[in-house]
Coordinates of C-alpha atoms in Angstrom, one line a residue:
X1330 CA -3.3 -24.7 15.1
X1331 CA -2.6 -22.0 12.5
X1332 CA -6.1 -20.1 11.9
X1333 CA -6.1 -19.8 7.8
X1334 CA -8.2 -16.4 6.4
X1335 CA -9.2 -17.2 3.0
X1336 CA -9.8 -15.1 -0.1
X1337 CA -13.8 -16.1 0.8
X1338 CA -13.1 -15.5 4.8
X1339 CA -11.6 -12.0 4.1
X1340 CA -14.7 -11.0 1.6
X1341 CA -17.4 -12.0 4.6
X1342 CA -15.3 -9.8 6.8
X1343 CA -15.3 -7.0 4.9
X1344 CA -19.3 -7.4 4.0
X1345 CA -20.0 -7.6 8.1
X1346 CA -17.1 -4.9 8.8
X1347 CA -18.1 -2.3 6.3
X1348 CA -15.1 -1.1 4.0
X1349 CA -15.4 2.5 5.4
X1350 CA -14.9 1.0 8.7
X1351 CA -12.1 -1.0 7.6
X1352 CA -10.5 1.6 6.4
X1353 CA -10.8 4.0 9.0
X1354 CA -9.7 1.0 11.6
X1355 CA -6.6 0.3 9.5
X1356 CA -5.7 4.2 9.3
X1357 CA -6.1 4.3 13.1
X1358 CA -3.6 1.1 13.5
X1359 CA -1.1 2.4 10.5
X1360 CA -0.7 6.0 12.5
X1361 CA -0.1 3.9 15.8
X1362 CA 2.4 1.4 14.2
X1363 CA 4.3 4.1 12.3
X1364 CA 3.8 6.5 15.2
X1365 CA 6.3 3.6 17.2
X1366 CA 8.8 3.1 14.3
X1367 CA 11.8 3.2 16.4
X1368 CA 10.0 0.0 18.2
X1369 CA 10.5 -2.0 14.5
X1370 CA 13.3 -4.1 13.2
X1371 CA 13.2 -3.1 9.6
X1372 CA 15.3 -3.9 6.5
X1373 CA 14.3 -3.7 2.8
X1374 CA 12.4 -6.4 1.1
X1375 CA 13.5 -8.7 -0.8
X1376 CA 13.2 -8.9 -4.6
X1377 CA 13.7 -11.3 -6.8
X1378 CA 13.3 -9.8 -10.5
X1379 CA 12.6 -11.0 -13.6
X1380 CA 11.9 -9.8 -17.1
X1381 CA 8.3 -10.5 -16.6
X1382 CA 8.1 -9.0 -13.2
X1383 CA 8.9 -9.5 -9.5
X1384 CA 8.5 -11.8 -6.3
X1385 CA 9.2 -9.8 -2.9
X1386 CA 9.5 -11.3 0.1
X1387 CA 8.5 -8.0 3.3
X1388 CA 9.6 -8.8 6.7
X1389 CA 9.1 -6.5 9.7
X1390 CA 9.2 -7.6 14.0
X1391 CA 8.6 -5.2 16.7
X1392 CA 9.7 -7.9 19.1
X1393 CA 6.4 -9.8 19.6
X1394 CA 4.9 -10.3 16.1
X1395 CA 7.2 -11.2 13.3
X1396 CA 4.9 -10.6 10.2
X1397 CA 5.9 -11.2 6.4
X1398 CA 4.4 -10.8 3.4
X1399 CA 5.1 -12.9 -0.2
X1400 CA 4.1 -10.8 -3.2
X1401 CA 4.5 -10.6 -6.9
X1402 CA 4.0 -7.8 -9.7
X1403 CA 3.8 -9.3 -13.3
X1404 CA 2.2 -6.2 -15.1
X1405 CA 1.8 -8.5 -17.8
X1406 CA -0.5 -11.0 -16.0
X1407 CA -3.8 -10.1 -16.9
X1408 CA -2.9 -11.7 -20.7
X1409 CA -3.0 -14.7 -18.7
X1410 CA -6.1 -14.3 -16.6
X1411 CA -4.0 -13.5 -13.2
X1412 CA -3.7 -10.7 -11.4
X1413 CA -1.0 -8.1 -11.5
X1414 CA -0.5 -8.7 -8.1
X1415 CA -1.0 -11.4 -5.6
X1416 CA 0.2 -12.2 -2.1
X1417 CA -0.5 -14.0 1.3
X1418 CA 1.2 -13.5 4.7
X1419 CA 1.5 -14.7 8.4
X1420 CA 1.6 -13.4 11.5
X1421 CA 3.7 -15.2 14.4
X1422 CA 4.6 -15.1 17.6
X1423 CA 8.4 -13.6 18.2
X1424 CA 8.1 -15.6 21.6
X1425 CA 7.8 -19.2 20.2
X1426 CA 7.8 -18.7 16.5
X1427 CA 4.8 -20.1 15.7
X1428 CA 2.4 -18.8 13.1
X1429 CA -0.6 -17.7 14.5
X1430 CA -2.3 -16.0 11.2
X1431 CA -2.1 -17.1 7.8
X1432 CA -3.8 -14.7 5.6
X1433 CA -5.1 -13.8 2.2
X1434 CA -3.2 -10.2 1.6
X1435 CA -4.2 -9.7 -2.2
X1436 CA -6.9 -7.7 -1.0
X1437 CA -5.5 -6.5 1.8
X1438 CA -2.9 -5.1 0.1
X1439 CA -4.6 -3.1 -2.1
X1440 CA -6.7 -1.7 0.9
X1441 CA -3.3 -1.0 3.4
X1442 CA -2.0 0.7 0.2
X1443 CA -4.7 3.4 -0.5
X1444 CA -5.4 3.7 3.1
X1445 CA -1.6 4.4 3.5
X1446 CA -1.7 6.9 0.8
X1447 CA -4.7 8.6 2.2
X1448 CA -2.9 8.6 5.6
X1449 CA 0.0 10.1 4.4
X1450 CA -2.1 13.2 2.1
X1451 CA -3.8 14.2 5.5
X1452 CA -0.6 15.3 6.5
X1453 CA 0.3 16.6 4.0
X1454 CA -2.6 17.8 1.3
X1455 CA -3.9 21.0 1.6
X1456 CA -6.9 20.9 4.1
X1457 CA -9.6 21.7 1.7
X1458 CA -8.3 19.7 -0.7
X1459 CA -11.8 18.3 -2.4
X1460 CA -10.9 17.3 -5.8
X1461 CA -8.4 14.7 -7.1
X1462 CA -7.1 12.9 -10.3
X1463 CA -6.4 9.6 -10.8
X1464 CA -3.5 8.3 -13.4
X1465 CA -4.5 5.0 -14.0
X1466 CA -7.6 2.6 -13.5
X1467 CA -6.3 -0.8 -13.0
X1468 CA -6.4 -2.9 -9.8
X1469 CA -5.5 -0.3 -7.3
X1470 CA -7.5 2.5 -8.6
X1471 CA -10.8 2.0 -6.9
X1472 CA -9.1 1.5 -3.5
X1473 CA -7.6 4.7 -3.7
X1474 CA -10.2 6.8 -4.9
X1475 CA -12.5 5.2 -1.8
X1476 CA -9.8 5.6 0.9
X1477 CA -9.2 9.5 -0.5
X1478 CA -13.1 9.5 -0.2
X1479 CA -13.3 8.6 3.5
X1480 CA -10.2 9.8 5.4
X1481 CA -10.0 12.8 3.2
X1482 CA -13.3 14.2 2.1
X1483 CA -12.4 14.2 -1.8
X1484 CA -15.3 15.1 -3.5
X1485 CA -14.7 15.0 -7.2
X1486 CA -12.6 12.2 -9.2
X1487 CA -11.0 12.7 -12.2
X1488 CA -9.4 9.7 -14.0
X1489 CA -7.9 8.9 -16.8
X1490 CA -6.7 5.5 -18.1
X1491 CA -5.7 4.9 -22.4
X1492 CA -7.9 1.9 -21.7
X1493 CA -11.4 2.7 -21.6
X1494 CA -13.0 -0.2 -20.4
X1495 CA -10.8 0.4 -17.7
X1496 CA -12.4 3.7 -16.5
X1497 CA -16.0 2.3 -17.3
X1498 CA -15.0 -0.6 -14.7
X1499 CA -13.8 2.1 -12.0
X1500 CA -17.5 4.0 -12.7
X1501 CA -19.3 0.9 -12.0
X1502 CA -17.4 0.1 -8.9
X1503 CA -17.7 3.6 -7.1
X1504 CA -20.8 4.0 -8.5
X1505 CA -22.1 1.1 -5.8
X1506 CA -20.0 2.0 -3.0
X1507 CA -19.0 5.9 -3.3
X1508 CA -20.6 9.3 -3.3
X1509 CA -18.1 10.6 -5.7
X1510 CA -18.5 12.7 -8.9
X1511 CA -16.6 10.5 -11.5
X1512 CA -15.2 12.6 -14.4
X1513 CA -13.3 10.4 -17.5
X1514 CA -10.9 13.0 -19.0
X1515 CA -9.9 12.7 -22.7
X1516 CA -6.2 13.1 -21.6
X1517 CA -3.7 12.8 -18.2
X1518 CA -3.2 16.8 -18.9
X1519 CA -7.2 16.7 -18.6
X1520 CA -7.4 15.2 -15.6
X1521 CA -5.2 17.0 -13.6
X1522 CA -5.9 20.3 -14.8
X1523 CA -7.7 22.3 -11.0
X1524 CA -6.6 19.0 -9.0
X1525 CA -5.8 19.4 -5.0
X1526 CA -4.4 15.5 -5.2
X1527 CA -2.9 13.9 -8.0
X1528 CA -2.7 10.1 -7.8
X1529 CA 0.1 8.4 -10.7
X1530 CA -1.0 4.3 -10.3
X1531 CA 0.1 2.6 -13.2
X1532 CA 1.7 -0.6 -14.1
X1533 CA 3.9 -0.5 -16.9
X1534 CA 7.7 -1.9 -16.0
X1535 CA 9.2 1.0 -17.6
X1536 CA 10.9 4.7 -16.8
X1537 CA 7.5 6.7 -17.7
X1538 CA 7.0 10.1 -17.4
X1539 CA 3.0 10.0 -16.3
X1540 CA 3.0 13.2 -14.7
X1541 CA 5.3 16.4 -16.1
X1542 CA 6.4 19.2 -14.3
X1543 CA 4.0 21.5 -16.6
X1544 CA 0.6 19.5 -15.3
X1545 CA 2.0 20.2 -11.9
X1546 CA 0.2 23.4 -9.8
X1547 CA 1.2 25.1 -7.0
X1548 CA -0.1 23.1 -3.7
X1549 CA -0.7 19.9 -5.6
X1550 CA 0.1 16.8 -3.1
X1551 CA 1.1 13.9 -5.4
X1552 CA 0.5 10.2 -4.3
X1553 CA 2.8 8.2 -6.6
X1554 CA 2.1 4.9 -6.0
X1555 CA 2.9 2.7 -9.3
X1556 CA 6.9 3.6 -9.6
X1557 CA 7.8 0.1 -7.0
X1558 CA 11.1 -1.4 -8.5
X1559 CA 14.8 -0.6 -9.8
X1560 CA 13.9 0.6 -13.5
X1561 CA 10.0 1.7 -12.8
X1562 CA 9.1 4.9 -12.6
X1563 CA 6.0 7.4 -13.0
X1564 CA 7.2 11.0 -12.5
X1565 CA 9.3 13.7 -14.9
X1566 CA 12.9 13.8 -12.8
X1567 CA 11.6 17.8 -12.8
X1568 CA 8.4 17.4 -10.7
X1569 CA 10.7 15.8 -8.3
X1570 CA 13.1 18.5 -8.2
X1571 CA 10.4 20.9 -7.1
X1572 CA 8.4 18.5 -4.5
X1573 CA 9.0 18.3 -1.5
X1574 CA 9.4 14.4 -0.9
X1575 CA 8.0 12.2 2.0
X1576 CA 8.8 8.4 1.6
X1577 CA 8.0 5.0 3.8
X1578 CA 11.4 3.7 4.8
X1579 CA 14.6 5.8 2.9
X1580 CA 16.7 2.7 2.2
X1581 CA 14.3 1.0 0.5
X1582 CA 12.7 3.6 -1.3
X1583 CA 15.9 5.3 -2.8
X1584 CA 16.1 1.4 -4.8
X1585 CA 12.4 1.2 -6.0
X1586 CA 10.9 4.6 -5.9
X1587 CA 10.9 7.5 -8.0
X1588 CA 13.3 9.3 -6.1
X1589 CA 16.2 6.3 -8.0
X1590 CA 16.4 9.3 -10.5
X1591 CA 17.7 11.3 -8.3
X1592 CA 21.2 11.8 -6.6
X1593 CA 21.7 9.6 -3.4
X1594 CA 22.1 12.7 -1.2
X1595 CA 18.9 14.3 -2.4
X1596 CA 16.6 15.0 0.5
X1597 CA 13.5 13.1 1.6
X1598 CA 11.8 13.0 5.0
X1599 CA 10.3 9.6 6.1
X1600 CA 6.4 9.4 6.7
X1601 CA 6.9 8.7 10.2
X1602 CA 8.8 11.4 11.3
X1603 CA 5.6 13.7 10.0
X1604 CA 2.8 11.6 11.6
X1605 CA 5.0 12.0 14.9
X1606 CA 5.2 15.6 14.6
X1607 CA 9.0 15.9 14.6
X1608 CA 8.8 17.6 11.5
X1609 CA 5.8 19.5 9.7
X1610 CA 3.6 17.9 6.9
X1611 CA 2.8 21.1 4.4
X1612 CA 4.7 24.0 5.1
X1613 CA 2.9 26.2 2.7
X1614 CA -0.1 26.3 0.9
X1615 CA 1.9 26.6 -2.5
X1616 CA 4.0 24.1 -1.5
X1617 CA 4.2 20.7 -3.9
X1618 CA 4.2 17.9 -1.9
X1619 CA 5.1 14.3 -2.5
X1620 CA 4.6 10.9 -1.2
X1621 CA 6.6 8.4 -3.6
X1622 CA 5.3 5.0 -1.9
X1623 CA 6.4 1.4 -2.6
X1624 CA 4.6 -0.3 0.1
X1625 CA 6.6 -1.2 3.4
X1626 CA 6.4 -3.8 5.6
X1627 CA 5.0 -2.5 8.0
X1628 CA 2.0 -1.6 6.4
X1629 CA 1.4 -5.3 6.3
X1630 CA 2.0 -5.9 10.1
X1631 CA -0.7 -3.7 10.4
X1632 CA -3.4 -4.7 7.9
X1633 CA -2.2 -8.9 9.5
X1634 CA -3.1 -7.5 13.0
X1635 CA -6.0 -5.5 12.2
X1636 CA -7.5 -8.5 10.1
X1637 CA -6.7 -10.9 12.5
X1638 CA -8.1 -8.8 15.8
X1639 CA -11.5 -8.5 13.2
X1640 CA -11.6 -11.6 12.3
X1641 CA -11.5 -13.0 15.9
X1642 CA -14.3 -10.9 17.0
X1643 CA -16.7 -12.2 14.0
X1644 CA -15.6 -16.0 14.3
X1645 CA -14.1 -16.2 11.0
X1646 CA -10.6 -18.4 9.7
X1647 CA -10.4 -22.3 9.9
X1648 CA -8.4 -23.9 11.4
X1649 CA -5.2 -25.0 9.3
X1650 CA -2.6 -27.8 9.9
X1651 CA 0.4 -26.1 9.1
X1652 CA 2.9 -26.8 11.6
X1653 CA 2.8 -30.7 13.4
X1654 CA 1.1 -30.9 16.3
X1655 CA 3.4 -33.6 18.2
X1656 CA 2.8 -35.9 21.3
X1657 CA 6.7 -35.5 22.0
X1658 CA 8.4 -32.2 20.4
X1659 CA 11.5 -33.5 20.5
X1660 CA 9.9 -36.7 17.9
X1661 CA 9.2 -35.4 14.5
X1662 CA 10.1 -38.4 12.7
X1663 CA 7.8 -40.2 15.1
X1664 CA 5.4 -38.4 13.0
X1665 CA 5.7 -41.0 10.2
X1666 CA 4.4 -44.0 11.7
X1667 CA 5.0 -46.7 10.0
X1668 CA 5.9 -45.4 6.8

């Protein structure tokens, strides 16, 4: 049978694992997997957009796991008591194409995100980088400033959000799990003013300049993480101009990212080439560097097999009757009985 990893399964995990632990096991497995990128089938997602958001469907097979991931982003959700985002995924076998893993990924996608970002500012963050800001305190925001806090060392938060309850809800969360100085700044100038890391994670559907190229310092690393679809965007066209860019996959990111204001032939490096070592991360310490994330599929393949190998060694899923288990394979109406 399918083995099912609930929303509650997930949470026990997590509680036994440790979420520095996690993370650091799902930074180890995301440098592997994107370490053997040529080893991938990989295409684009899928989108299916909307004026009040976005369902994606992420594919990705390296020839013995076909993982995919369904997920939305409805920035107007929480007016309805949903989340922003929400997604689930499976893991199957490329051999018989059964589905071995069905799995909760809301959570997990907001841990292979930050951990992904994190990932991606080792190589290329300056290496004393200590303080960072953070544009934005909604769903994704704590994530981030925890994964920045383990993989990185990040010392010293500053965040900013127009909503305040939404920064007093970020202090109360890393004030139970993190050994970061929070600092709520009156402004996004504020925040980022003697930053090593500048974080941009909002959700607004809209072309937004969050970050300008006059709150941008020489050897800042910018994570942009909230510019995701055609028509959504974080940065000034300017701070990307002056940035060196890193991205996950090119062809998907040149749709959704913030690079889509710039011309087609612009110049981006993918993230894999760096953690490789084909090509350097930072190449100066004045150097502006830039991840523009959407989220790939492979990150997903990765948090599915690192969840799944967990999972397994604590005895946690149930068992889920997903696909008919049948006396003769070749009889699925036999299936019905008498009906």
């Amino acid at each position: 049978m399918t083995t099912f990893l609930s929303v509650a399964d997930l949470v026990q995990l997590l509680h036994r694992v440790g979420l520095r632990p996690f993370i650091e096991a799902l930074a180890q497995a995301l440098h592997t997997d994107f370490c053997r990128w040529p080893d991938f089938e990989k295409a684009p997602r899928v989108a299916s957009h909307s004026p009040q958001g976005v369902i994606e469907l992420m594919p990705i097979s390296d020839g013995v796991d076909y993982a995919f991931k369904y997920v939305n982003g409805h920035p107007r959700n929480g007016e309805r008591g949903l989340p922003t985002v929400m997604a689930f995924g499976v893991l199957a076998e490329v051999a018989t194409g059964y589905p071995r893993w069905l799995v909760e990924l809301t959570v997990c996608t907001a841990l292979r995100t930050a951990t992904t970002s994190a990932l991606a500012a080792r190589a290329l963050a300056r290496p004393d980088a200590r303080r960072m800001a953070l544009l934005g305190c909604g769903a994704q925001s704590a994530f981030q400033a925890l994964a920045f806090e383990t993989l990185l060392g990040i010392e010293h938060l500053a965040v900013f959000d127009p909503d305040p309850a939404a920064c007093a809800r970020l202090q109360a969360h890393l004030s139970r799990v993190s050994g970061l100085r929070v600092t709520v700044a009156a402004s996004a100038h504020e925040a980022v003013r003697g930053a090593d890391i500048v974080t941009t994670a909002t959700a607004a559907k809209r072309h937004a300049r969050v970050l300008t190229v006059d709150m941008v310092a020489p050897g800042m690393h910018l994570n942009a993480i909230g510019g995701d679809c055609p028509g959504k965007t974080e940065l000034d066209p300017e701070v990307l101009r002056r940035a060196r860019i890193v991205v996950e996959l090119e062809a998907q990111t040149r749709i959704e990212g913030d690079i889509q204001q710039l011309p087609p032939d612009w110049p981006v490096t993918e993230l894999w080439r760096v953690l490789r070592g084909e090509v350097p991360g930072r190449e100066s310490a004045e150097q502006v560097t830039l991840f523009d994330s959407v989220g790939f599929a492979l990150e997903d393949y990765s948090v599915l097999r690192t969840v799944a190998r967990l999972a397994e060694q604590h005895g946690l899923g149930q068992p889920l009757d997903l696909v008919p288990d049948l006396r003769d394979p070749k009889d699925v109406f036999g299936l019905l009985g008498d009906a």
